[in-house]
XYZ file of C-alpha atoms in Angstrom:
140
model
C 3.802 -45.982 -2.151
C 2.764 -47.674 -5.318
C 2.508 -46.354 -8.755
C -1.149 -45.578 -8.372
C -0.376 -43.025 -5.607
C 2.307 -40.670 -7.288
C 4.606 -38.558 -5.306
C 3.679 -34.960 -4.867
C 6.046 -32.341 -6.136
C 6.796 -31.181 -2.656
C 8.021 -34.717 -1.547
C 10.036 -34.923 -4.815
C 11.707 -31.673 -4.189
C 12.316 -32.583 -0.519
C 14.003 -35.583 -1.696
C 15.866 -33.833 -4.301
C 17.259 -31.188 -1.892
C 18.347 -33.971 0.471
C 16.123 -32.879 3.227
C 14.276 -36.030 3.557
C 15.041 -38.479 6.212
C 16.842 -41.779 5.593
C 13.553 -43.656 6.050
C 11.466 -41.158 3.451
C 14.369 -41.407 1.077
C 14.398 -45.188 0.892
C 10.724 -45.132 0.507
C 10.780 -42.456 -2.112
C 13.559 -44.459 -4.127
C 11.526 -47.618 -4.002
C 8.695 -45.729 -5.593
C 10.941 -44.166 -8.002
C 12.032 -47.665 -9.361
C 8.489 -48.511 -10.329
C 6.909 -45.103 -11.275
C 8.068 -43.551 -14.709
C 5.924 -40.473 -14.129
C 7.687 -39.632 -10.919
C 10.961 -40.392 -12.465
C 10.064 -37.934 -15.051
C 9.042 -35.300 -12.431
C 12.260 -35.948 -10.521
C 14.334 -35.172 -13.811
C 12.270 -31.950 -14.517
C 13.004 -30.774 -11.180
C 16.741 -31.324 -11.543
C 16.758 -29.686 -15.056
C 14.970 -26.548 -13.667
C 17.341 -26.331 -10.589
C 20.316 -26.647 -12.885
C 18.761 -23.907 -15.451
C 18.187 -21.624 -12.388
C 21.474 -21.983 -10.600
C 23.200 -19.343 -12.201
C 20.686 -16.459 -11.768
C 22.252 -15.462 -8.370
C 25.617 -14.913 -9.940
C 23.904 -13.035 -12.761
C 21.944 -10.829 -10.518
C 25.037 -10.007 -8.558
C 26.819 -8.692 -11.772
C 23.776 -6.330 -12.822
C 24.763 -2.815 -12.190
C 22.954 -1.171 -9.305
C 20.612 1.806 -9.899
C 21.557 4.856 -8.042
C 19.164 7.055 -6.560
C 18.304 10.063 -8.680
C 19.350 13.367 -7.517
C 16.575 15.921 -6.591
C 16.370 18.430 -9.622
C 15.165 21.617 -7.999
C 13.380 23.080 -11.254
C 11.221 20.081 -11.662
C 10.163 20.319 -7.913
C 9.495 23.982 -8.357
C 7.510 23.509 -11.497
C 5.465 20.814 -9.966
C 4.755 23.220 -6.836
C 3.756 26.004 -9.387
C 1.394 23.808 -11.032
C -0.085 22.811 -7.762
C -0.555 26.240 -6.653
C -2.081 27.042 -9.948
C -4.397 24.259 -9.815
C -5.721 25.265 -6.364
C -6.126 28.890 -7.328
C -8.098 27.850 -10.261
C -10.502 25.766 -8.178
C -10.777 28.387 -5.635
C -11.670 30.954 -8.308
C -14.193 28.576 -10.355
C -16.163 27.374 -7.080
C -19.521 28.992 -6.858
C -19.663 31.497 -4.169
C -21.579 30.825 -1.048
C -24.517 32.997 0.180
C -23.777 35.045 3.216
C -26.855 33.576 5.220
C -25.507 30.330 6.592
C -22.771 29.930 4.097
C -24.655 27.344 2.052
C -25.238 27.865 -1.803
C -28.874 28.849 -2.744
C -29.608 26.189 -5.213
C -29.591 23.196 -2.744
C -32.399 20.601 -3.046
C -34.371 20.273 0.173
C -33.097 16.707 0.861
C -29.427 18.142 0.727
C -30.237 21.089 2.912
C -31.757 18.707 5.522
C -28.777 16.450 5.410
C -26.386 19.599 6.004
C -28.714 21.059 8.856
C -28.854 17.632 10.528
C -25.436 16.615 9.743
C -24.555 15.596 13.520
C -27.593 13.093 13.605
C -26.360 11.447 10.309
C -23.003 11.133 11.632
C -24.382 9.541 14.792
C -26.474 7.245 12.870
C -23.478 6.166 10.635
C -21.936 5.043 14.053
C -24.898 3.307 15.341
C -26.368 1.388 12.305
C -28.276 -0.911 14.930
C -30.537 1.829 15.586
C -31.424 2.409 11.967
C -32.228 -1.295 11.585
C -34.215 -1.088 14.646
C -36.299 1.887 13.219
C -36.746 0.138 9.969
C -38.152 -2.987 11.697
C -40.617 -0.801 13.732
C -41.876 0.747 10.563
C -40.021 4.116 11.153
C -38.240 4.988 7.943
C -36.510 7.928 9.559
């Protein structure tokens, strides 16, 4: 390792944590003697580790948050709001005609899609058939 080839952050952290083998540690130490940039990176890693060291102890001292108890009035109010919304939607939806159960103001394309829904479902599960039809000049 020369000063032209700097150590990676992973190599420095591996060395700093004591996980490097004796041979790797010797090579890294030789490189660190000649490379001020890698020495700076090593010192920076040590400072960051020292600053982060107290975090687990601080986290252990933080008060635990307890689960909130269920407040039945809020649950009841949410249920009533949902039921009211469902009732409003049911009342405001236009009524369907008795013949076929479809609204009277459907466009011909929508009416065709509704009448042939099984075909379109089958076609969505078999897209290769649509591609073959388009290649053969059949748009349908």
